[in-house]
Short mmCIF file of C-alpha atoms in Angstrom, two decimals:
data_model
loop_
_atom_site.label_atom_id
_atom_site.label_comp_id
_atom_site.label_asym_id
_atom_site.label_seq_id
_atom_site.Cartn_x
_atom_site.Cartn_y
_atom_site.Cartn_z
CA MET W 1 -11.89 6.98 -2.51
CA THR W 2 -12.87 6.48 1.12
CA VAL W 3 -10.76 3.83 2.83
CA ASN W 4 -12.28 1.93 5.75
CA LEU W 5 -10.12 -0.45 7.78
CA HIS W 6 -11.86 -2.63 10.35
CA LEU W 7 -10.12 -5.03 12.73
CA ASP W 8 -12.58 -7.12 14.69
CA ALA W 9 -11.06 -8.82 17.77
CA VAL W 10 -7.90 -9.75 15.86
CA GLU W 11 -5.39 -11.98 17.65
CA LEU W 12 -2.00 -13.33 16.57
CA ARG W 13 -0.21 -16.06 18.51
CA ALA W 14 2.99 -18.09 18.30
CA GLU W 15 3.21 -21.44 20.08
CA GLY W 16 0.19 -20.44 22.11
CA LYS W 17 1.78 -17.17 23.21
CA PRO W 18 -0.21 -14.01 22.45
CA LEU W 19 1.73 -11.60 20.25
CA LEU W 20 -0.99 -9.19 19.18
CA GLY W 21 -4.46 -8.45 20.42
CA PRO W 22 -7.20 -8.83 20.71
CA VAL W 23 -7.30 -5.63 18.65
CA THR W 24 -10.51 -3.99 17.52
CA LEU W 25 -10.41 -0.75 15.60
CA ARG W 26 -12.02 1.21 12.82
CA LEU W 27 -9.93 3.57 10.73
CA SER W 28 -11.43 5.72 8.01
CA SER W 29 -9.58 9.01 8.46
CA PRO W 30 -7.65 10.41 5.49
CA GLY W 31 -4.06 11.58 5.74
CA ILE W 32 -1.19 9.92 7.56
CA THR W 33 -1.70 7.48 10.43
CA VAL W 34 1.42 6.76 12.48
CA VAL W 35 1.74 3.53 14.48
CA MET W 36 3.89 3.94 17.59
CA GLY W 37 5.22 1.91 20.50
CA VAL W 38 8.45 0.39 21.78
CA ASN W 39 10.22 -2.46 19.98
CA GLY W 40 8.08 -5.55 20.39
CA ALA W 41 4.90 -3.60 21.06
CA GLY W 42 3.17 -5.10 18.02
CA LYS W 43 3.62 -2.39 15.37
CA SER W 44 5.01 -4.64 12.63
CA LEU W 45 2.55 -7.42 13.39
CA PHE W 46 -0.32 -4.98 13.18
CA LEU W 47 0.83 -3.76 9.76
CA ALA W 48 1.31 -7.33 8.52
CA ALA W 49 -2.16 -8.31 9.70
CA ALA W 50 -3.71 -5.16 8.29
CA HIS W 51 -2.21 -5.85 4.87
CA GLY W 52 -3.17 -9.52 4.92
CA LEU W 53 0.40 -10.84 5.04
CA VAL W 54 -0.46 -12.96 8.08
CA THR W 55 -3.72 -14.64 8.97
CA PRO W 56 -5.13 -13.89 12.43
CA HIS W 57 -5.71 -16.82 14.72
CA LYS W 58 -8.92 -15.10 15.76
CA GLY W 59 -10.93 -12.21 14.40
CA GLN W 60 -10.93 -10.66 10.96
CA VAL W 61 -9.41 -7.76 9.05
CA LEU W 62 -11.57 -5.98 6.48
CA TRP W 63 -10.90 -3.17 4.02
CA ASN W 64 -14.15 -1.64 2.79
CA GLY W 65 -15.84 -4.89 3.77
CA THR W 66 -13.39 -7.16 1.93
CA ALA W 67 -10.92 -9.49 3.66
CA ALA W 68 -7.38 -8.09 3.82
CA ALA W 69 -5.77 -11.05 2.06
CA ALA W 70 -8.25 -10.76 -0.82
CA SER W 71 -7.70 -7.04 -1.32
CA ARG W 72 -3.90 -6.72 -1.16
CA ALA W 73 -3.75 -5.59 -4.78
CA GLN W 74 -5.41 -2.33 -3.71
CA ARG W 75 -2.56 -1.50 -1.34
CA GLY W 76 1.20 -1.05 -1.38
CA PHE W 77 3.58 -2.23 1.35
CA VAL W 78 7.12 -1.08 2.16
CA PHE W 79 9.10 -3.44 4.37
CA GLN W 80 11.67 -2.22 6.85
CA ASN W 81 14.35 -4.22 5.05
CA THR W 82 13.78 -3.68 1.37
CA PRO W 83 13.79 -6.94 -0.64
CA ILE W 84 15.78 -6.40 -3.84
CA LEU W 85 15.35 -8.59 -6.91
CA ARG W 86 18.38 -9.53 -9.00
CA ARG W 87 17.45 -7.31 -11.89
CA SER W 88 17.55 -3.65 -12.89
CA VAL W 89 16.05 -0.79 -10.94
CA ALA W 90 13.32 -0.38 -13.55
CA ALA W 91 12.53 -4.11 -13.52
CA ASN W 92 12.30 -4.07 -9.71
CA ILE W 93 9.80 -1.24 -9.81
CA ALA W 94 7.81 -2.82 -12.64
CA PHE W 95 7.60 -6.22 -10.91
CA PRO W 96 4.18 -5.64 -9.22
CA LEU W 97 2.69 -4.82 -12.64
CA ALA W 98 3.35 -8.35 -13.92
CA ALA W 99 0.07 -9.60 -12.48
CA ARG W 100 -1.92 -6.65 -13.83
CA ARG W 101 -3.81 -6.78 -17.08
CA LEU W 102 -2.05 -3.81 -18.59
CA SER W 103 -0.71 -3.34 -22.08
CA ALA W 104 3.04 -3.15 -22.53
CA PRO W 105 2.87 0.62 -23.21
CA ASP W 106 0.80 1.17 -20.05
CA LYS W 107 3.25 -0.85 -17.96
CA ALA W 108 6.11 1.18 -19.39
CA ALA W 109 4.29 4.42 -18.64
CA HIS W 110 3.55 3.41 -15.04
CA THR W 111 7.17 2.39 -14.52
CA ALA W 112 8.56 5.57 -16.06
CA ARG W 113 6.32 7.72 -13.88
CA ALA W 114 7.32 5.82 -10.73
CA LEU W 115 11.00 6.12 -11.65
CA ALA W 116 10.64 9.85 -12.18
CA GLU W 117 8.75 10.44 -8.93
CA ALA W 118 11.42 8.49 -7.03
CA ARG W 119 14.18 10.41 -8.81
CA LEU W 120 15.63 7.12 -10.10
CA SER W 121 15.24 7.63 -13.85
CA ASP W 122 18.96 8.16 -14.33
CA VAL W 123 19.76 4.76 -12.75
CA ALA W 124 16.83 2.83 -14.27
CA ALA W 125 19.11 0.36 -16.05
CA LYS W 126 21.49 -0.04 -13.12
CA PRO W 127 21.43 -3.28 -11.08
CA ALA W 128 19.20 -2.62 -8.06
CA ALA W 129 21.68 -4.37 -5.78
CA ALA W 130 24.18 -1.57 -6.48
CA LEU W 131 21.93 1.15 -5.06
CA SER W 132 22.73 3.03 -1.87
CA GLY W 133 20.56 2.64 1.22
CA GLY W 134 18.63 5.82 0.49
CA GLU W 135 18.11 4.85 -3.14
CA ARG W 136 16.81 1.45 -2.06
CA LYS W 137 14.24 3.14 0.13
CA ARG W 138 13.13 5.27 -2.82
CA LEU W 139 12.96 2.15 -4.97
CA ALA W 140 10.81 0.38 -2.37
CA LEU W 141 8.44 3.33 -2.20
CA ALA W 142 8.23 3.56 -5.99
CA ARG W 143 7.54 -0.19 -6.26
CA ALA W 144 4.73 0.14 -3.72
CA MET W 145 3.22 3.09 -5.58
CA VAL W 146 3.58 1.88 -9.18
CA THR W 147 0.15 0.18 -9.10
CA ASP W 148 -1.62 3.37 -7.95
CA PRO W 149 -2.79 1.93 -4.62
CA ALA W 150 -5.49 3.48 -2.47
CA VAL W 151 -3.42 2.74 0.66
CA ILE W 152 0.27 2.42 1.38
CA LEU W 153 1.64 0.80 4.54
CA LEU W 154 5.26 1.28 5.62
CA ASP W 155 7.18 -0.49 8.39
CA GLU W 156 9.85 1.82 9.89
CA PRO W 157 10.57 3.36 6.47
CA ALA W 158 13.24 5.79 7.77
CA ALA W 159 15.22 3.24 9.78
CA ASN W 160 18.99 3.70 9.34
CA LEU W 161 18.61 6.73 7.06
CA ASP W 162 20.59 9.94 7.49
CA PRO W 163 18.68 13.18 8.24
CA ALA W 164 18.74 14.49 4.66
CA THR W 165 17.42 11.20 3.22
CA THR W 166 14.81 11.00 5.98
CA LYS W 167 13.57 14.47 5.04
CA GLU W 168 13.29 13.42 1.39
CA LEU W 169 11.26 10.38 2.40
CA GLU W 170 8.96 12.43 4.62
CA ASP W 171 8.41 14.93 1.81
CA SER W 172 7.49 12.06 -0.51
CA LEU W 173 4.98 10.68 2.01
CA ARG W 174 3.35 14.10 2.40
CA HIS W 175 3.09 14.35 -1.39
CA ILE W 176 1.55 10.87 -1.63
CA SER W 177 -0.96 11.71 1.11
CA ALA W 178 -1.86 15.00 -0.59
CA ARG W 179 -2.76 12.98 -3.71
CA GLY W 180 -5.44 11.19 -1.66
CA VAL W 181 -3.57 7.99 -0.86
CA LYS W 182 -4.04 6.78 2.70
CA VAL W 183 -0.64 6.40 4.42
CA ILE W 184 -0.11 4.15 7.47
CA LEU W 185 3.42 3.86 8.81
CA SER W 186 5.20 2.69 11.91
CA THR W 187 8.07 4.55 13.52
CA HIS W 188 10.00 4.66 16.77
CA ASP W 189 11.02 8.26 16.02
CA ILE W 190 8.82 10.56 18.11
CA ALA W 191 10.00 13.68 16.28
CA GLN W 192 9.11 12.09 12.96
CA ALA W 193 5.67 11.16 14.24
CA ARG W 194 5.12 14.77 15.33
CA ARG W 195 6.09 15.98 11.86
CA LEU W 196 3.98 13.54 9.87
CA ALA W 197 1.03 12.20 11.83
CA ASP W 198 -2.56 13.27 11.47
CA ASP W 199 -3.57 10.53 13.90
CA ILE W 200 -1.84 7.98 16.11
CA LEU W 201 -2.24 4.29 16.91
CA PHE W 202 -0.19 3.51 20.02
CA PHE W 203 0.56 -0.11 20.90
CA ASP W 204 1.91 -1.55 24.14
CA CYS W 205 2.52 -5.26 24.78
CA GLY W 206 0.51 -6.24 21.72
CA GLN W 207 -2.48 -4.15 22.70
CA LEU W 208 -3.88 -1.07 20.99
CA VAL W 209 -3.73 1.34 23.92
CA GLU W 210 -4.64 4.61 22.19
CA GLN W 211 -6.22 5.70 18.92
CA THR W 212 -6.49 9.46 18.69
CA THR W 213 -5.47 12.57 16.79
CA SER W 214 -1.83 13.54 16.75
CA ALA W 215 -2.55 16.83 18.54
CA THR W 216 -4.36 15.07 21.37
CA PHE W 217 -1.79 12.27 21.69
CA PHE W 218 1.22 14.54 22.04
CA ALA W 219 -0.53 17.12 24.24
CA THR W 220 -2.50 14.86 26.58
CA PRO W 221 -1.79 11.12 26.14
CA ALA W 222 -4.52 9.21 27.92
CA SER W 223 -2.64 6.09 28.98
CA LEU W 224 0.26 5.58 31.36
CA PRO W 225 2.30 3.59 28.80
CA ALA W 226 1.98 6.43 26.27
CA ARG W 227 3.00 9.03 28.83
CA LYS W 228 6.04 6.95 29.83
CA TYR W 229 6.94 6.42 26.17
CA LEU W 230 6.80 10.11 25.32
CA ASN W 231 8.83 10.91 28.45
CA GLY W 232 11.50 8.41 27.47
CA ASP W 233 10.74 6.08 30.38
CA LEU W 234 9.94 3.03 28.20
#
């Protein structure tokens, strides 16, 4: 399935202060898109607007011609701080299926597959609140993928993870992308972006400063903010 994201002059404000935009972009490339920029650059706001979690004050966000808020069921979202429900690991992962018109056996099959792919089958009955940080990240990813989305968006998914757990997460994202799911994630980790990205969206002060391939961005960044960021001067 071809995924087309279109932001048309999107702006987000708070108390009259511009936080994001205006941002105009078209994104239809497969693979992994990495959103970069310093803290406060607009990465998380962009992801929230793209998924339809916030409504732009101006402009519109469309996925294959449909408004973002009306098409959220086609996408999965992983928050930086994973919200955990007071129930078992399996019930947490199955939660997004509640609104789907699936038979009980189909829901069970989807949940079992997601548990297995996240390597959480052996703790399926365990309270989710008792999971480690790395296990919670795997749970969040499984919950986002249990509905078989066409797109998955992740906000700083490797934040506060140790190197081994980060590698596991990156391997999972490569596997998901190889299955044809579009992956869009934000990170402040330049090395991680080099490892994962097929293309880059670079934000600075709420503006989309660069949209280009990973190879071009890291070899010859076009903007001064991007060059300063990659040099460690921002």
